[in-house]
CSV table of C-alpha atoms and ligand atoms in Angstrom, one decimal:
chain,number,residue,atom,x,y,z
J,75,UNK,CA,0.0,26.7,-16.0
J,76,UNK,CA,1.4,25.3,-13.1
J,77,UNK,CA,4.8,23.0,-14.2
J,78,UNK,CA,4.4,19.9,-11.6
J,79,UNK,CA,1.2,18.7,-10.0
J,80,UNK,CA,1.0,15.4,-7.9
J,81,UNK,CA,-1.9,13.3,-7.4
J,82,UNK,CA,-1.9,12.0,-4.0
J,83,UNK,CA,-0.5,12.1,-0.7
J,84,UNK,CA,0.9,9.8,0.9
J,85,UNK,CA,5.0,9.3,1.4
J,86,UNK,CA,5.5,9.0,-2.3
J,87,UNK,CA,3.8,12.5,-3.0
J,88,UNK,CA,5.5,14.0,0.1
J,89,UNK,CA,9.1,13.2,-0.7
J,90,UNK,CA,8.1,13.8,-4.6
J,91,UNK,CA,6.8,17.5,-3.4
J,92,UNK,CA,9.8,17.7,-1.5
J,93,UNK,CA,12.3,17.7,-4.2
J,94,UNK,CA,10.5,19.4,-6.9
J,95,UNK,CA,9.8,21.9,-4.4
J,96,UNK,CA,13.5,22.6,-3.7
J,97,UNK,CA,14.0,22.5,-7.1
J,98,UNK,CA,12.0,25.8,-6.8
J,99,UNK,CA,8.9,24.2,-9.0
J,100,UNK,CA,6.0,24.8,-6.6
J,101,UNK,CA,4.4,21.4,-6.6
J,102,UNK,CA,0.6,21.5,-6.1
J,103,UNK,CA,0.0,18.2,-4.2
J,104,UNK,CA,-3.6,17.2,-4.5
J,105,UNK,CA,-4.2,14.6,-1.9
J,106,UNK,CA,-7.5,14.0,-2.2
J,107,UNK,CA,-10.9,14.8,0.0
J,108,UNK,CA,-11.4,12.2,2.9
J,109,UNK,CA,-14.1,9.7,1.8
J,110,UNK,CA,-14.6,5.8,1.9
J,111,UNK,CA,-12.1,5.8,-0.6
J,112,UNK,CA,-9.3,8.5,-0.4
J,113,UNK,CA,-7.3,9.0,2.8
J,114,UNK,CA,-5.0,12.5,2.5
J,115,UNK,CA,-1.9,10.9,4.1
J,116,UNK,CA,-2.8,7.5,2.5
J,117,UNK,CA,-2.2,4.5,4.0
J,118,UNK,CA,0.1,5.2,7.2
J,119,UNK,CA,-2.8,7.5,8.5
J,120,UNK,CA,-4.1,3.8,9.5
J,121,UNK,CA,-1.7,2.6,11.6
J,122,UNK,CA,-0.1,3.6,15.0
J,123,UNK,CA,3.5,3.1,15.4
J,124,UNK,CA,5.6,3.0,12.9
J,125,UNK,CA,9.1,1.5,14.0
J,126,UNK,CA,11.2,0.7,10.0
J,127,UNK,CA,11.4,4.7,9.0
J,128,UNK,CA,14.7,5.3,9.1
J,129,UNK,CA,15.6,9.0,11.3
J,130,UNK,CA,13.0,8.2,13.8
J,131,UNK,CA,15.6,5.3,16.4
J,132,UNK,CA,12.2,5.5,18.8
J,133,UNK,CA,9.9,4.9,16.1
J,134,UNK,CA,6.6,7.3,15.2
J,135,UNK,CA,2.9,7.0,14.6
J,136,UNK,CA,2.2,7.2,11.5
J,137,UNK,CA,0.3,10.9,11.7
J,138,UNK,CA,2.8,12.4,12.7
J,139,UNK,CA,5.2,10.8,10.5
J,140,UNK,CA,3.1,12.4,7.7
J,141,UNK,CA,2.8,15.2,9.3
J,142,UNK,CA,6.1,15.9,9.2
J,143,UNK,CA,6.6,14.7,6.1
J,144,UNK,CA,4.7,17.0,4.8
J,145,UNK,CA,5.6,19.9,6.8
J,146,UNK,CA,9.1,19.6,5.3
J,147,UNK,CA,8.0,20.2,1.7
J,148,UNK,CA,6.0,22.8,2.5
J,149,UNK,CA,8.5,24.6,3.9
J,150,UNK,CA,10.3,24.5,0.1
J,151,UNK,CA,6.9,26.5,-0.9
J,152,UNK,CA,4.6,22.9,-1.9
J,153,UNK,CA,1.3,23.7,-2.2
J,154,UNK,CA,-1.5,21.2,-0.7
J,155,UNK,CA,-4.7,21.0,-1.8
J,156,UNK,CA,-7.4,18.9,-0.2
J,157,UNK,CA,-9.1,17.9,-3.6
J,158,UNK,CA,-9.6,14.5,-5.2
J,159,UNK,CA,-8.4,14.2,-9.1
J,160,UNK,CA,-11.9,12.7,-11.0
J,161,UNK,CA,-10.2,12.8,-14.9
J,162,UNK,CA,-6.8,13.3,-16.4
J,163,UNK,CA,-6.2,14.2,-19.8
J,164,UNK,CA,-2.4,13.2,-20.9
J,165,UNK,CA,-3.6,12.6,-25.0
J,166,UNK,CA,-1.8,16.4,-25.3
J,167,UNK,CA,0.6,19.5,-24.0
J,168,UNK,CA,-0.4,20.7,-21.7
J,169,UNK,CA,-1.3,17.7,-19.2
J,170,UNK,CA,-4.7,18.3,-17.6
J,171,UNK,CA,-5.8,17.4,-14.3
J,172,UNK,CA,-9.5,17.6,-13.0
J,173,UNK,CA,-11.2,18.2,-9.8
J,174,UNK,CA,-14.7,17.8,-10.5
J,175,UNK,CA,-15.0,20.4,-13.3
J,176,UNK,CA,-12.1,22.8,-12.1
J,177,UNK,CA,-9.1,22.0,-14.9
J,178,UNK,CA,-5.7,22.2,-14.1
J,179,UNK,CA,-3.0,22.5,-16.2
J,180,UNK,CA,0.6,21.1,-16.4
J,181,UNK,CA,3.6,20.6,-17.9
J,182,UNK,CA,4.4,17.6,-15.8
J,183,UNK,CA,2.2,15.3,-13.4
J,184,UNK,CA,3.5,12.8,-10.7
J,185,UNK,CA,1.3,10.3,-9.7
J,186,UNK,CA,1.4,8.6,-6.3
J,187,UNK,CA,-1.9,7.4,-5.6
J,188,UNK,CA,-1.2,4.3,-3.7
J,189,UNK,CA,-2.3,1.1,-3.4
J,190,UNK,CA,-5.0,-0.4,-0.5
J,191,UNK,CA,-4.6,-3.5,1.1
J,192,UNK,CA,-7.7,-5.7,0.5
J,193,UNK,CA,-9.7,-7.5,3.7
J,194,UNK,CA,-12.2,-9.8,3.6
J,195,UNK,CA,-14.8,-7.7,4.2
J,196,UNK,CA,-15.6,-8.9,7.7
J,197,UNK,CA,-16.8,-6.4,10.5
J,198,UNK,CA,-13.9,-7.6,13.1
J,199,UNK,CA,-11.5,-6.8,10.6
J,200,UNK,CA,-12.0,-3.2,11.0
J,201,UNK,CA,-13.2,-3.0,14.7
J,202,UNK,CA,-9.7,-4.6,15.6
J,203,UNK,CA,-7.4,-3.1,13.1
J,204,UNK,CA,-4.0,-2.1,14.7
J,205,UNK,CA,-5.5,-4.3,18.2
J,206,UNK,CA,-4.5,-7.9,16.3
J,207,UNK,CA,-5.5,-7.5,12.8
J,208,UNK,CA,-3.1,-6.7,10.0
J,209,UNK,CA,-2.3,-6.3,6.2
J,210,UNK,CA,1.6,-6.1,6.7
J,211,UNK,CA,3.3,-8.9,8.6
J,212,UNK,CA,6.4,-6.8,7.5
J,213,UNK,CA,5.2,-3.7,9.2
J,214,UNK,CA,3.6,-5.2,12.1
J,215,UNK,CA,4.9,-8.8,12.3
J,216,UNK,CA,7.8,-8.0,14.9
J,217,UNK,CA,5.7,-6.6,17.8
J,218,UNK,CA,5.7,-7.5,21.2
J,219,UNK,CA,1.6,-9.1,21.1
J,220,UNK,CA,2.3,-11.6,18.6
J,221,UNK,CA,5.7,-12.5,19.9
J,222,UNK,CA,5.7,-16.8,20.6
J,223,UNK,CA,2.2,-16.9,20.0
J,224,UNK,CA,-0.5,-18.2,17.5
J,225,UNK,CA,-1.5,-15.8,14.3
J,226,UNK,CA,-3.7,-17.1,11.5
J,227,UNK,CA,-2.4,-15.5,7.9
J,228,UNK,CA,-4.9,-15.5,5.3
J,229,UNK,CA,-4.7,-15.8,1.6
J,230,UNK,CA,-2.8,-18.6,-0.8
J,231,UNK,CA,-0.4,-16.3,-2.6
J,232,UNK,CA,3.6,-15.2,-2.4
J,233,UNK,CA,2.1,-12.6,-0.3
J,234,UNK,CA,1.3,-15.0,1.7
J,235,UNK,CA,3.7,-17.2,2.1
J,236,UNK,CA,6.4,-14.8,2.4
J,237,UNK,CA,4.2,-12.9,5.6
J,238,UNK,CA,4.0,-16.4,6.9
J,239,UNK,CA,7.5,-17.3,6.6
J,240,UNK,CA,8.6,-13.7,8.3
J,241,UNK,CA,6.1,-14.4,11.1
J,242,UNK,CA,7.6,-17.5,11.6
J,243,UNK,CA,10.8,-15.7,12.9
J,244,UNK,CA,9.0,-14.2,15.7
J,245,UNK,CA,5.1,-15.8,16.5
J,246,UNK,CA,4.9,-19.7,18.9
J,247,UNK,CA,3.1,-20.6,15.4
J,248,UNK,CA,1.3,-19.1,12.0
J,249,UNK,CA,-1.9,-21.1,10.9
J,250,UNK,CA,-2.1,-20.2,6.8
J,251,UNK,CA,-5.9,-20.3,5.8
J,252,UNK,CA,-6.1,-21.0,1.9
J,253,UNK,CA,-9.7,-21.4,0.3
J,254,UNK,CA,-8.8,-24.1,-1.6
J,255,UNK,CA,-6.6,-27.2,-1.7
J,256,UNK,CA,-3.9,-26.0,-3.5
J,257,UNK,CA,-1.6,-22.5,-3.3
J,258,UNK,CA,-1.4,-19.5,-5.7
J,259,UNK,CA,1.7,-19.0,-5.1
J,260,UNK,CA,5.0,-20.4,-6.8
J,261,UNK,CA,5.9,-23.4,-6.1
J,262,UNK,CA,9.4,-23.1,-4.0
J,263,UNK,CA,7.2,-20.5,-1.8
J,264,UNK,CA,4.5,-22.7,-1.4
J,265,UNK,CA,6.8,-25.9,-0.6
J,266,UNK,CA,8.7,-23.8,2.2
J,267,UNK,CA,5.4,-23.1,3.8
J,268,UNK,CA,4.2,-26.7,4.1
J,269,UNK,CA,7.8,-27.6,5.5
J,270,UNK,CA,8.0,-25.5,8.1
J,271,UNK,CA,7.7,-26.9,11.4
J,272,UNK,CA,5.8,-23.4,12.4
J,273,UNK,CA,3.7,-23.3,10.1
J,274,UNK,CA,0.3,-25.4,9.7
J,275,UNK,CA,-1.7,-25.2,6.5
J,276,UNK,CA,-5.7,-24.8,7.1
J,277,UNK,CA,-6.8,-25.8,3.4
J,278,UNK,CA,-9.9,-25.6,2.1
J,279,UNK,CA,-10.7,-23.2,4.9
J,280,UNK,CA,-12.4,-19.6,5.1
J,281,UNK,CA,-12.3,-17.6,8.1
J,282,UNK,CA,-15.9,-17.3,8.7
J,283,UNK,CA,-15.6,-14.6,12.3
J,284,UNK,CA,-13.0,-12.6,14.0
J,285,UNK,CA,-13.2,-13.6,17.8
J,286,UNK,CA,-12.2,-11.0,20.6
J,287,UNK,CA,-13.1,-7.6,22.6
J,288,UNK,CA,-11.8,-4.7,22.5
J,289,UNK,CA,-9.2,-4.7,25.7
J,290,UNK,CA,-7.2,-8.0,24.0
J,291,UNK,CA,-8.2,-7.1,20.9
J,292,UNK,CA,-8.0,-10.5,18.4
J,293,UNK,CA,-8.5,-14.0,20.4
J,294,UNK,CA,-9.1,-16.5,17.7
J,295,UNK,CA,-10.8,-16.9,14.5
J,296,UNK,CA,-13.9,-19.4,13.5
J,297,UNK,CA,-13.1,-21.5,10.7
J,298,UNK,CA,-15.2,-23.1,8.0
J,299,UNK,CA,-14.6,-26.4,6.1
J,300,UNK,CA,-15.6,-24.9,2.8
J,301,UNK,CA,-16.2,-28.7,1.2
J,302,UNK,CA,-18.3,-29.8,4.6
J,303,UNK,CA,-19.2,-26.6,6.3
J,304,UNK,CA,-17.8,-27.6,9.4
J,305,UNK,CA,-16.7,-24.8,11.5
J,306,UNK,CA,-14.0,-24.6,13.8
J,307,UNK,CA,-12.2,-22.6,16.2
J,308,UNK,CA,-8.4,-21.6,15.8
J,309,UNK,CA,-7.0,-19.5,19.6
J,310,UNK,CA,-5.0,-16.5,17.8
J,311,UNK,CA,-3.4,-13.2,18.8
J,312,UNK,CA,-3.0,-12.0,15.4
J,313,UNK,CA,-4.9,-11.5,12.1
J,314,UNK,CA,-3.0,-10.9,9.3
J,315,UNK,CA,-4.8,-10.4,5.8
J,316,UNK,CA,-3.0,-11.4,2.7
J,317,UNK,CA,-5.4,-11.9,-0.4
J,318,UNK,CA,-4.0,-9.1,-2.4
J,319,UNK,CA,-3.5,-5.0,-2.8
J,320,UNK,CA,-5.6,-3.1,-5.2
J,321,UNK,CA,-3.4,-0.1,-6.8
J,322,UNK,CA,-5.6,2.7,-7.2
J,323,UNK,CA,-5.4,3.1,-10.6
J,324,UNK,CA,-9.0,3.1,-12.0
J,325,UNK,CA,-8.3,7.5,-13.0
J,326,UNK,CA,-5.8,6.2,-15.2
J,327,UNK,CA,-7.7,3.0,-17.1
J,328,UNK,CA,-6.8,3.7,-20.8
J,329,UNK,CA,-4.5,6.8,-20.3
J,330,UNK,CA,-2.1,5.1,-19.1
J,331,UNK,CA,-0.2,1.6,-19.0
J,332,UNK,CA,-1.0,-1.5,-16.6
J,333,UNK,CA,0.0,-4.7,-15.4
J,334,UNK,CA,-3.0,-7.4,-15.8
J,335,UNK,CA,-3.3,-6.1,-11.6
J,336,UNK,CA,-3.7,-2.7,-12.3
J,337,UNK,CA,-0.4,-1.4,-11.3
J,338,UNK,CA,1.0,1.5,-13.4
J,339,UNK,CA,4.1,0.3,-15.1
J,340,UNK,CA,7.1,2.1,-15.4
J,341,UNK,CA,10.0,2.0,-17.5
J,342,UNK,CA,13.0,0.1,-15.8
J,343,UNK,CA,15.1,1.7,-13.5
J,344,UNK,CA,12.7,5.5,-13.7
J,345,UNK,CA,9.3,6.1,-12.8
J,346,UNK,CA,8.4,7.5,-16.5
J,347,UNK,CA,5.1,6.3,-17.8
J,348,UNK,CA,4.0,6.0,-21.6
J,349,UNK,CA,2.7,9.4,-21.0
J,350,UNK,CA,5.6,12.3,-22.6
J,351,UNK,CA,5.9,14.3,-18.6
J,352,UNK,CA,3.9,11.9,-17.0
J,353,UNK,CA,5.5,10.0,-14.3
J,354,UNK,CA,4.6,7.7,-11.3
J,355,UNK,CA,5.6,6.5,-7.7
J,356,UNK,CA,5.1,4.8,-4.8
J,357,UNK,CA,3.0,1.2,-4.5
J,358,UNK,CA,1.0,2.7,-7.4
J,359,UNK,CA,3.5,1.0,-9.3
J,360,UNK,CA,4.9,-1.4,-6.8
J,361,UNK,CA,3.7,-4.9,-6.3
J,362,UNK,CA,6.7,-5.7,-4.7
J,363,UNK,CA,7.6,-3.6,-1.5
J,364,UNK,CA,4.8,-1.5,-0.7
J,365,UNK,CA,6.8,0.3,2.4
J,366,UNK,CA,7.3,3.7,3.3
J,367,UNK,CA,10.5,4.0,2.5
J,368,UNK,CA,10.3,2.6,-0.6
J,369,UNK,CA,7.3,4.7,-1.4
J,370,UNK,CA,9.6,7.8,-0.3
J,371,UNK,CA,12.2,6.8,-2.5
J,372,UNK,CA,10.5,6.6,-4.9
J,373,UNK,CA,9.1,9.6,-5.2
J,374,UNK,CA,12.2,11.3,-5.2
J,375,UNK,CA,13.3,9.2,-8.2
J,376,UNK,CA,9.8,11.1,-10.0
J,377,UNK,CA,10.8,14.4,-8.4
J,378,UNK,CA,14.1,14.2,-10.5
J,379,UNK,CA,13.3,12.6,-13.3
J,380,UNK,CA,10.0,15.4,-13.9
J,381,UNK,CA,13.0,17.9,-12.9
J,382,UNK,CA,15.0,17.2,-15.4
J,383,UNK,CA,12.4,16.5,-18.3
J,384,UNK,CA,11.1,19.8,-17.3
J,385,UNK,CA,15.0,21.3,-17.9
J,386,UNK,CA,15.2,19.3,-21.5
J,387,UNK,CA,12.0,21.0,-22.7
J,388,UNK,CA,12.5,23.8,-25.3
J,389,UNK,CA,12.2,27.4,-23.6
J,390,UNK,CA,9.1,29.0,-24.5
I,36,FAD,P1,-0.3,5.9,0.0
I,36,FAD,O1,0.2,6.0,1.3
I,36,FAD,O2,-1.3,4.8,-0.3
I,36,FAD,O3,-1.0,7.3,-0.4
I,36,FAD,C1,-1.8,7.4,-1.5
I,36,FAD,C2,-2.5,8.8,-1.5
I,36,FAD,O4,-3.1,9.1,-2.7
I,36,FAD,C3,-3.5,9.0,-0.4
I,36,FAD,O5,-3.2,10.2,0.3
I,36,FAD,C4,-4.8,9.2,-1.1
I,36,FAD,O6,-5.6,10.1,-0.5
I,36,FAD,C5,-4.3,9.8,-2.4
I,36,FAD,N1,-5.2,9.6,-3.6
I,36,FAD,C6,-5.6,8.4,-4.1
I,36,FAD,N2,-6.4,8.7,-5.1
I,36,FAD,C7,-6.5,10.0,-5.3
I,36,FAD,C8,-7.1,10.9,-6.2
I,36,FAD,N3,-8.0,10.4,-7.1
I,36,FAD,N4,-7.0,12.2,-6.0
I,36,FAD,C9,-6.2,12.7,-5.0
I,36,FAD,N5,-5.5,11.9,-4.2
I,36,FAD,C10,-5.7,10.6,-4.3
I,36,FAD,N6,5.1,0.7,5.6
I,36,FAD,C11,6.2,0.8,6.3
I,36,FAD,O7,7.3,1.1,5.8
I,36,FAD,N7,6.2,0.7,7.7
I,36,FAD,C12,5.1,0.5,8.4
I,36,FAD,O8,5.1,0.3,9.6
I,36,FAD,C13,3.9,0.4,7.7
I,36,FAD,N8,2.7,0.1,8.3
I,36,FAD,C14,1.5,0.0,7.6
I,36,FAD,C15,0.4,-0.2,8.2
I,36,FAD,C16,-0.8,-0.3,7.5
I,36,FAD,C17,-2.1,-0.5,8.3
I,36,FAD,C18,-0.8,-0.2,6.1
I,36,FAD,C19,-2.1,-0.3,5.3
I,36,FAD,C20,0.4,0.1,5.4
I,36,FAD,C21,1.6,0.1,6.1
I,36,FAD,N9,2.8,0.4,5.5
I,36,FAD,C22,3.9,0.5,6.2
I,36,FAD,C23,2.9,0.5,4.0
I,36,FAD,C24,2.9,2.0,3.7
I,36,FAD,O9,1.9,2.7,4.3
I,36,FAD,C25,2.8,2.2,2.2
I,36,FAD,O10,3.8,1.4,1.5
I,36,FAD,C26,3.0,3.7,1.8
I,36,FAD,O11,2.1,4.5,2.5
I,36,FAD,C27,2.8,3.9,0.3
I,36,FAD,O12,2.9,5.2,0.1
I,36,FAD,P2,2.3,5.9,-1.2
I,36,FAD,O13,2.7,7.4,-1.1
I,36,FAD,O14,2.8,5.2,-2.4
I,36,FAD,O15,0.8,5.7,-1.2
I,37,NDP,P1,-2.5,-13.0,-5.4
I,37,NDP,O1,-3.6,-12.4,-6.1
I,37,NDP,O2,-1.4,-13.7,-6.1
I,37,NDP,O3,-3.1,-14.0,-4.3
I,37,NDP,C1,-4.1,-13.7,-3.5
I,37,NDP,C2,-4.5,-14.9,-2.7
I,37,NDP,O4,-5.6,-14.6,-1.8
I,37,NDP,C3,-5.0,-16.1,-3.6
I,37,NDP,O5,-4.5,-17.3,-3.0
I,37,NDP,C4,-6.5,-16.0,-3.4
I,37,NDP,O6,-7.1,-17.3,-3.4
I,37,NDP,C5,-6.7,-15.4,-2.0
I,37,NDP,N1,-7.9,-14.7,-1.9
I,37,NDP,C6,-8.3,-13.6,-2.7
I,37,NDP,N2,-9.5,-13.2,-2.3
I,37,NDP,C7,-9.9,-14.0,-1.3
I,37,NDP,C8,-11.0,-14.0,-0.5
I,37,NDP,N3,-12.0,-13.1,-0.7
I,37,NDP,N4,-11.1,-15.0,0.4
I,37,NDP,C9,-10.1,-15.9,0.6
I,37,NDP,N5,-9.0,-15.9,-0.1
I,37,NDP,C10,-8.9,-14.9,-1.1
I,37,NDP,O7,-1.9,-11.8,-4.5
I,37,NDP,P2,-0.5,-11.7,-3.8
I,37,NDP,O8,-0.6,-10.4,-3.0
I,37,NDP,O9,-0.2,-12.9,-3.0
I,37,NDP,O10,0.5,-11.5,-5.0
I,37,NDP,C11,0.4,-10.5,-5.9
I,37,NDP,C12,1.5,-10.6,-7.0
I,37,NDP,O11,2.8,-10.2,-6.4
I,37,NDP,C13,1.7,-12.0,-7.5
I,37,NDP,O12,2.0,-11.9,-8.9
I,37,NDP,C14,2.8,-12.6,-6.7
I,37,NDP,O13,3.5,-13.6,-7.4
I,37,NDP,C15,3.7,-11.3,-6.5
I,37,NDP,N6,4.5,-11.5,-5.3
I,37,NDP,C16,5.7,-12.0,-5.4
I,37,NDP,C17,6.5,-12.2,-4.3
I,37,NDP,C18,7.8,-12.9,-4.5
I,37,NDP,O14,8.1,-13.3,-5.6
I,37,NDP,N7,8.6,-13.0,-3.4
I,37,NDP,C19,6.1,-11.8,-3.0
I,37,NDP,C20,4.8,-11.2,-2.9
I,37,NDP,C21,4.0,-11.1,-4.1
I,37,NDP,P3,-7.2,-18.1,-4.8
I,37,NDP,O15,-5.8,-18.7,-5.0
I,37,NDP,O16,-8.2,-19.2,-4.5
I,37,NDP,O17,-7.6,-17.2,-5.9
């Protein structure tokens, strides 16, 4: 009976083993088996440099940043596992976690499982990710190739509008491309995008193709008039997608509580779940800041919180 496992393995799950860990409870960290879906790591394993962790003042790729992560909880004695969790059962004590057909049991289970930024699906999207294409104007918005020139920002949400508004600070000029004629987003968001002089609104557009090679990366994007079909081409250094996250949450679909997108929801101000021991972390529950150190922070607040349900428990 082990008495915390976490699902996942990202910065959450690192900083989560990290703490429980030194609260001598020998975390097994399951982070999953690299496929099309699971990344151990998660999502900073995409990216290059990362430049808003605070301790590193000449910024880090993103490996190595994991890396490190989690070579500081294992030195506290967490144990990593490269296995993806296919079931959970929280209906009773102990907590059960599966790995195919291998059960694991628990008297306490973090989850930080993450959350993946959803693209349109385009081929270009991936050939020039981290070389002009984007899903986090907050992560990548300030960097010297986008600086005074044209990005395209795609998508009609507060996402959005609140990338295009921060890219305004830095970018010559952000081109929003919204499939219909009228935003997602609230209202007061929506207005401040239409106002801004740095900002033009593409409506009832759809990016059709990603235009560049592979020594300037992103050069422009093709356009299409979804009402008349025209097409037309938009110069661009940047690429930034904006239609949404998708929490990976689909283990936990009637175990344990969701918003209507399929984040877990916690109870205010702690990362406990509906489920008695059963907490989560990270943008797995997180619409709203989905950054490292967010994520990281998080995970400490699980760490503690399964620490100290763990010291409430009865003595057996
Ligand atoms: P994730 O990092 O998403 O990790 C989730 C983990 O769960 C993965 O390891 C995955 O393998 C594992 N997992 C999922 N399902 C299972 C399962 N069934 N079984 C076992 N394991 C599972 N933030 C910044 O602060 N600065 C940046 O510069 C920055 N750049 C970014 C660049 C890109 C391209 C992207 C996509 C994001 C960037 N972010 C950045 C955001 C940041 O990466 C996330 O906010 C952060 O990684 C979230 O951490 P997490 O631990 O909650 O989840
Ligand atoms: P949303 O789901 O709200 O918006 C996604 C946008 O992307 C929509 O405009 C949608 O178009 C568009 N879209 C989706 N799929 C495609 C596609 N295949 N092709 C073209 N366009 C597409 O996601 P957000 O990430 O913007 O927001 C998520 C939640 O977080 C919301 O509740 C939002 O209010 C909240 N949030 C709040 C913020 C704030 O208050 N400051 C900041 C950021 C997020 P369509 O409209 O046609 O469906």
């Amino acid at each position: 009976m082990e008495k915390v496992v976490i699902i996942g393995g990202g910065p959450a799950a690192c900083t989560a083993a990290l703490y429980t860990a030194r609260a001598d409870l020998a975390p097994v960290v399951l982070e999953g088996e690299f496929s099309a879906e699971i990344l151990p790591g998660g999502q900073l394993m995409t990216t290059t440099e990362v430049e808003n962790f605070p301790g590193y003042p000449e910024g880090v790729t993103g490996s190595e940043l994991m890396a490190d992560l989690k070579k500081q909880a294992e030195r506290f004695g967490a144990r990593f596992q490269y296995n993806t969790v296919t079931r959970v059962d929280f209906s009773s004590s102990p907590l059960c976690v599966y790995v195919g057909d291998t059960e694991i049991q628990s008297k306490t289970v973090i989850i930080a499982t993450g959350a993946t930024a959803r693209y349109l699906g385009l081929d270009a999207e991936k050939r020039f990710l981290n070389n002009g294409v984007s899903a986090c104007a907050t992560c990548d918005g300030a960097l010297p190739r986008f600086r005074g020139k044209s990005v395209v920002v795609v998508g009609g949400g507060d996402t959005a509008m609140e990338e295009a508004l921060f890219l305004a600070n830095f970018v010559g000029h952000v081109h929003v491309v919204h499939r219909r004629d009228a935003f997602r987003a609230s209202k007061i968001m929506g207005d401040r995008v239409i106002a801004h002089e740095k900002i033009t609104v593409e409506w009832n557009s759809v990016v059709r193709e990603i235009l560049g090679d592979d020594e300037n990366g992103v050069t422009g994007v093709i356009l299409k008039d979804t009402q008349n079909g025209e097409e037309r081409q938009v110069d661009c250094v940047g690429y930034f997608a904006a239609i949404g996250h998708k929490p990976n949450t689909d283990l936990f679909t009637g175990v344990l509580e969701m918003d209507e997108a399929g984040y877990l929801i916690t109870r205010p101000d702690s990362s406990y779940t509906n489920c008695e021991g059963v907490f989560a972390c990270g943008d797995v529950q997180d619409r709203q800041y989905r950054q490292a150190i967010t994520a990281a922070g998080s995970g400490c607040m699980a760490a503690l919180d399964a620490t100290r349900w763990l010291e409430a428990q009865p003595t057996d």
